PDB file of C-alpha atoms in Angstrom:
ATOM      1  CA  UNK I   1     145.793-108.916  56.553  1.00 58.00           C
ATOM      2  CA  UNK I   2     144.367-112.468  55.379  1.00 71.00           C
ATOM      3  CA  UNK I   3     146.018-115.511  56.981  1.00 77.00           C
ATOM      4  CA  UNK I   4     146.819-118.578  54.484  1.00 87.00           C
ATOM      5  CA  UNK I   5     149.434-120.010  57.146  1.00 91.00           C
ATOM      6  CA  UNK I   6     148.641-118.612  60.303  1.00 92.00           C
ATOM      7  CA  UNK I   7     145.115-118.572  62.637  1.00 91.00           C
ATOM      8  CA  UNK I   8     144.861-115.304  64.973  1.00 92.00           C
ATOM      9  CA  UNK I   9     144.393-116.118  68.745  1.00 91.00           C
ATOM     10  CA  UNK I  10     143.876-112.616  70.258  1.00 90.00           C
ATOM     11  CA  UNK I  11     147.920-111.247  70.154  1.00 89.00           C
ATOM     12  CA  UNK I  12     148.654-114.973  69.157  1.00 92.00           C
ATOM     13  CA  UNK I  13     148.904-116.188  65.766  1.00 93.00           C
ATOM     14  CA  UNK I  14     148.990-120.104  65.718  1.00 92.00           C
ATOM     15  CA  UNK I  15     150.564-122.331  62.772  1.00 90.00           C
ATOM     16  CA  UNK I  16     147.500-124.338  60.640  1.00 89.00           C
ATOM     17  CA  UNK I  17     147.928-127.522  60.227  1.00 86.00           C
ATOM     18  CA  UNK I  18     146.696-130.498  59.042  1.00 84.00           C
ATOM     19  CA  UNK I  19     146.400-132.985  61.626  1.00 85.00           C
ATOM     20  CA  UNK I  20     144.310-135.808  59.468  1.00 89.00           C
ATOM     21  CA  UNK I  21     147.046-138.181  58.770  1.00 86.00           C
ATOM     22  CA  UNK I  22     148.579-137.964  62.486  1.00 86.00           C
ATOM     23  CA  UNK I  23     145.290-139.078  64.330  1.00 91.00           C
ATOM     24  CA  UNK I  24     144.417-141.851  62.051  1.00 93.00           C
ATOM     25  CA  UNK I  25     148.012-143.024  62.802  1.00 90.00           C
ATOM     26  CA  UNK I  26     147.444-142.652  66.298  1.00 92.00           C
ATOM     27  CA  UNK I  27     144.445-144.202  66.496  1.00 94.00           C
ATOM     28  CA  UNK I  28     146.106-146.889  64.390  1.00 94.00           C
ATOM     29  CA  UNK I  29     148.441-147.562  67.344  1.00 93.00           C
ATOM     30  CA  UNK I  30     146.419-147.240  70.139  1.00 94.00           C
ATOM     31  CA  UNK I  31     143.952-149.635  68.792  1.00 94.00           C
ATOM     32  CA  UNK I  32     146.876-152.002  67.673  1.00 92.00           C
ATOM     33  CA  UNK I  33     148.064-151.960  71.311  1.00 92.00           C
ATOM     34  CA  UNK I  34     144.582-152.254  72.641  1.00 92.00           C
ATOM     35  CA  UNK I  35     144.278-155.510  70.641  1.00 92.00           C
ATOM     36  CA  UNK I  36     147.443-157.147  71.369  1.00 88.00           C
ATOM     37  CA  UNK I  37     147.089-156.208  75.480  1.00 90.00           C
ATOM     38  CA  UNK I  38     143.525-158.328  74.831  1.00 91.00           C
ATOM     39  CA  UNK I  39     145.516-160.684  72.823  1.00 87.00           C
ATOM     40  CA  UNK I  40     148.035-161.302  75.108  1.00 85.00           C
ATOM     41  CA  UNK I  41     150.851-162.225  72.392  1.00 82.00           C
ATOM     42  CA  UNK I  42     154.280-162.267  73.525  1.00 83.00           C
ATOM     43  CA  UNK I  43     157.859-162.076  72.033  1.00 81.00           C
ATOM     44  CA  UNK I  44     160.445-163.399  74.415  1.00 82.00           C
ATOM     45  CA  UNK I  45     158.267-162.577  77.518  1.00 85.00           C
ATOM     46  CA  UNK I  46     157.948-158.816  76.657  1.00 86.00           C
ATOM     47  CA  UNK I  47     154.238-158.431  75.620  1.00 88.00           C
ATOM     48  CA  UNK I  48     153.033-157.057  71.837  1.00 85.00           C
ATOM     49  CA  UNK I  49     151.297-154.083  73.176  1.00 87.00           C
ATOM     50  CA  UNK I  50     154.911-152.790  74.765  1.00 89.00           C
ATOM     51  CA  UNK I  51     156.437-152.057  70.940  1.00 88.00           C
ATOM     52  CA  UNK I  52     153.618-150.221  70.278  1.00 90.00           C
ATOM     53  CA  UNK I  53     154.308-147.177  72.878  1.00 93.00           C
ATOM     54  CA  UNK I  54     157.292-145.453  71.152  1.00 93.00           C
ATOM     55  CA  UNK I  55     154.924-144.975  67.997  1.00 92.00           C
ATOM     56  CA  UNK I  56     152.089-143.673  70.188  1.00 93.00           C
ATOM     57  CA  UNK I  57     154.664-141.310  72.073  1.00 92.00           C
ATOM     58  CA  UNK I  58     155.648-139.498  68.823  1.00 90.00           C
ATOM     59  CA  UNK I  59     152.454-139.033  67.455  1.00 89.00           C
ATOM     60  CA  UNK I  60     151.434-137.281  70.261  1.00 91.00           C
ATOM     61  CA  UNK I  61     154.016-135.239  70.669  1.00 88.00           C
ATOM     62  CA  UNK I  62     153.785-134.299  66.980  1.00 85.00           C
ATOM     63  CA  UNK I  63     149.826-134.119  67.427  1.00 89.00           C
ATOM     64  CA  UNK I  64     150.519-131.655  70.317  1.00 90.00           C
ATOM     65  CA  UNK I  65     153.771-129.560  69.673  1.00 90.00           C
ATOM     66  CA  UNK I  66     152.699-125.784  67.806  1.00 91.00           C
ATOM     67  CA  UNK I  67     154.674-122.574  67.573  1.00 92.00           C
ATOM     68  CA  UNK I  68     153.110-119.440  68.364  1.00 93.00           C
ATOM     69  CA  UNK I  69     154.419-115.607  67.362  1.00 94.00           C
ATOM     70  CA  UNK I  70     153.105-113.378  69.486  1.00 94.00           C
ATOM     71  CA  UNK I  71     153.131-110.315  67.745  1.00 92.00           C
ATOM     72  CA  UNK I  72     152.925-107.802  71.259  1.00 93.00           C
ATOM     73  CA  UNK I  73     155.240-109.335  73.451  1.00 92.00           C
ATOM     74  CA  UNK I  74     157.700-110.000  70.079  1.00 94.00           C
ATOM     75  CA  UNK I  75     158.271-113.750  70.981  1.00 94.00           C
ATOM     76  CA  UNK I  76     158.109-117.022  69.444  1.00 94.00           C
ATOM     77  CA  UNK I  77     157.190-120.001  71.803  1.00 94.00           C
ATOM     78  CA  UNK I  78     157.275-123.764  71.184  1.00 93.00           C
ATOM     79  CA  UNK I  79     154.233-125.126  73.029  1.00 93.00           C
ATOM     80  CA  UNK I  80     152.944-128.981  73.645  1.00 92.00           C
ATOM     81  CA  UNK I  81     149.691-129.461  74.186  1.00 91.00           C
ATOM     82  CA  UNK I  82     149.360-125.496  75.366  1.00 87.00           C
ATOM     83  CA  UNK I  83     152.358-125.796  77.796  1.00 93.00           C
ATOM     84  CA  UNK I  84     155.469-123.505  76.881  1.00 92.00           C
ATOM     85  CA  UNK I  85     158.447-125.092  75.824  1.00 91.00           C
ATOM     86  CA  UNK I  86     160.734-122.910  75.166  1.00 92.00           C
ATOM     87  CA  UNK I  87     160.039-118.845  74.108  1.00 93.00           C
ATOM     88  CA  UNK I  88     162.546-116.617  72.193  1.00 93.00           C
ATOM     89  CA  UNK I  89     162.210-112.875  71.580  1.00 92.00           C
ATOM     90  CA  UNK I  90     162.688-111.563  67.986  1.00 92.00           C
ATOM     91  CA  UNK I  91     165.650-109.994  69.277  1.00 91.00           C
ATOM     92  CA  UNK I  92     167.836-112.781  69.251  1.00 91.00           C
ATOM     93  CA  UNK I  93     166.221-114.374  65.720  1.00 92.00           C
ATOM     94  CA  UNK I  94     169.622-115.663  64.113  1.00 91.00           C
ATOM     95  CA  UNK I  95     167.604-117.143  60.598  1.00 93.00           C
ATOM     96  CA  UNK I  96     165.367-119.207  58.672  1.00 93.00           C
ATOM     97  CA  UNK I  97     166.132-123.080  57.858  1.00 93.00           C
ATOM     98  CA  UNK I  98     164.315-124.849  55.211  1.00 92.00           C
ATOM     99  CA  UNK I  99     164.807-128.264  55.019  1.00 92.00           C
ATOM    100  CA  UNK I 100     164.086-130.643  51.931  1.00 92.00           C
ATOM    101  CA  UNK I 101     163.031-134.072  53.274  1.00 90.00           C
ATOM    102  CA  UNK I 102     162.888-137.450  51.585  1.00 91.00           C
ATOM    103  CA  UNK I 103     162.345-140.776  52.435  1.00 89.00           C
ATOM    104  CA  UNK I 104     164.005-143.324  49.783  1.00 91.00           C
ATOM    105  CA  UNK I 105     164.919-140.508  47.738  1.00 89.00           C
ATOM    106  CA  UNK I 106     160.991-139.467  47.225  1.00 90.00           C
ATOM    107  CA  UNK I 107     160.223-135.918  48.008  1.00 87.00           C
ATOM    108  CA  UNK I 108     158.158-135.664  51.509  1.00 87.00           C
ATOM    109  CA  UNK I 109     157.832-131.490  51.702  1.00 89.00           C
ATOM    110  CA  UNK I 110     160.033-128.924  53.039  1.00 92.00           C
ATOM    111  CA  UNK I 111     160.455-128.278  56.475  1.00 91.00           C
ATOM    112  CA  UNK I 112     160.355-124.866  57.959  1.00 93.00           C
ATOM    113  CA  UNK I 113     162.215-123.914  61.167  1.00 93.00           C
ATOM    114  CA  UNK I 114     163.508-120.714  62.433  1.00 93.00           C
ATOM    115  CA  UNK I 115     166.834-120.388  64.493  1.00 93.00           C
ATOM    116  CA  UNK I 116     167.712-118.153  67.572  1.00 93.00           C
ATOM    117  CA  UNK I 117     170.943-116.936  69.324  1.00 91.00           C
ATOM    118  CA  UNK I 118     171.207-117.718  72.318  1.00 85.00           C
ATOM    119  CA  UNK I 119     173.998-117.007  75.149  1.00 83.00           C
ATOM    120  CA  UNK I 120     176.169-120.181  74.050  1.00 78.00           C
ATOM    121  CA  UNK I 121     177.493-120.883  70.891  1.00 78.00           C
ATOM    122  CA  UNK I 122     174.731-123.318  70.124  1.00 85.00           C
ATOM    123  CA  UNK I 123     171.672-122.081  68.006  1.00 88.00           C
ATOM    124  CA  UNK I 124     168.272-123.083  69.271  1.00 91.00           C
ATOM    125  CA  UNK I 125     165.476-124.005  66.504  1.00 91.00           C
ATOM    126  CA  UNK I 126     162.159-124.041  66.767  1.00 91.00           C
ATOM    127  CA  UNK I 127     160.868-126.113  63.670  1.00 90.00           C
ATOM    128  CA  UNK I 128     156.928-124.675  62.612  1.00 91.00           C
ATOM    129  CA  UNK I 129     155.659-126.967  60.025  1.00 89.00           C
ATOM    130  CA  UNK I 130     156.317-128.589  56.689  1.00 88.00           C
ATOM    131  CA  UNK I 131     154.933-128.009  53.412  1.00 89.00           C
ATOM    132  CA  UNK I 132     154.676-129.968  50.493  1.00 88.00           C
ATOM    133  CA  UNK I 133     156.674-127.841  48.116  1.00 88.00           C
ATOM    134  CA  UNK I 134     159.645-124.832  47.938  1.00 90.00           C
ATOM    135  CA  UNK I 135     157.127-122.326  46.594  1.00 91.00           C
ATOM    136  CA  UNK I 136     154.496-122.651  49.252  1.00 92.00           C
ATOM    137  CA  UNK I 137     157.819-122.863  51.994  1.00 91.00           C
ATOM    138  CA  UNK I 138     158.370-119.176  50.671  1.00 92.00           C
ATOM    139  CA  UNK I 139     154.837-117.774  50.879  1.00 92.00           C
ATOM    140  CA  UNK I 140     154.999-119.525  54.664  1.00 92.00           C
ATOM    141  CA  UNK I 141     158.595-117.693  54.997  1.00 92.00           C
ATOM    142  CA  UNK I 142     157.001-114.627  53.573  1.00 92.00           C
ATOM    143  CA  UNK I 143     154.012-114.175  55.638  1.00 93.00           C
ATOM    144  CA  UNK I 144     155.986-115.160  58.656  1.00 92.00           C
ATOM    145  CA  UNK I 145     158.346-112.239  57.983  1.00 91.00           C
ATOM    146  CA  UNK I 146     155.362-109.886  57.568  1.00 91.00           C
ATOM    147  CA  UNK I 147     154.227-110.779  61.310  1.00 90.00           C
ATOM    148  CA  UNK I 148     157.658-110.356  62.640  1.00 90.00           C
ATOM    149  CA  UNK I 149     157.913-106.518  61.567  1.00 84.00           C
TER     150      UNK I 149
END
């Protein structure tokens, strides 16, 4: 079966992405905070490079953060930087959520997550990616199903 969405890793399969835009953010940031540390600027005694970090933090944990299926064990893990978060069996797979995100009412994709029971009453989700458009969200949804069976 041919992959658009997904790259095999032995039992793995691994969500593509595009990961252009995120680095040249980061490295947006990191050399902003590199410049104002060399700087030395200050606001109020709290130096420039300081407001910098919360940008740098979530890039990188959007830079590192994938979902796996592993089509053997019949799990789905959320993984940063190749450490486990969090893994759910297919068993307890309560449904898909597609999001529609904007920012100032212009479209910015469709997010794709997938929800799981667990022994509360709260539903854990595990988000996978986001798409530019409904129509490619359902060949994702689609060819995710096909790898769950």
């Amino acid at each position: 079966m041919e992959n658009k969405f997904y790259q095999q890793q032995g039992d793995e399969y691994i969500v593509k992405r595009q990961l252009t835009v995120p680095i040249t953010v980061l490295l947006f940031f990191i050399s902003l905070g590199v410049y104002f540390f060399i700087d030395g600027t200050k606001h109020d005694k709290i130096p420039y490079y300081v407001f910098t970090f919360i940008p740098v933090g979530i890039y990188l944990y959007e830079l590192g953060r994938t979902a796996r299926i592993n089509v053997v064990n019949k799990t789905v893990s959320e993984n940063w930087f190749g450490v486990k978060l969090s893994t759910y069996n297919f068993n307890s797979f309560a449904r898909f959520i597609l999001i529609k995100k904007t920012v100032n009412l212009i479209n910015a994709g469709h997010g794709v997550s997938m929800g799981f029971k667990t022994a509360g009453k709260e539903e854990k989700v595990v988000a996978f990616t986001t798409l530019k458009n409904k129509a490619i969200a359902e060949e994702f949804l689609a060819e995710t199903q096909q790898l769950m069976k």
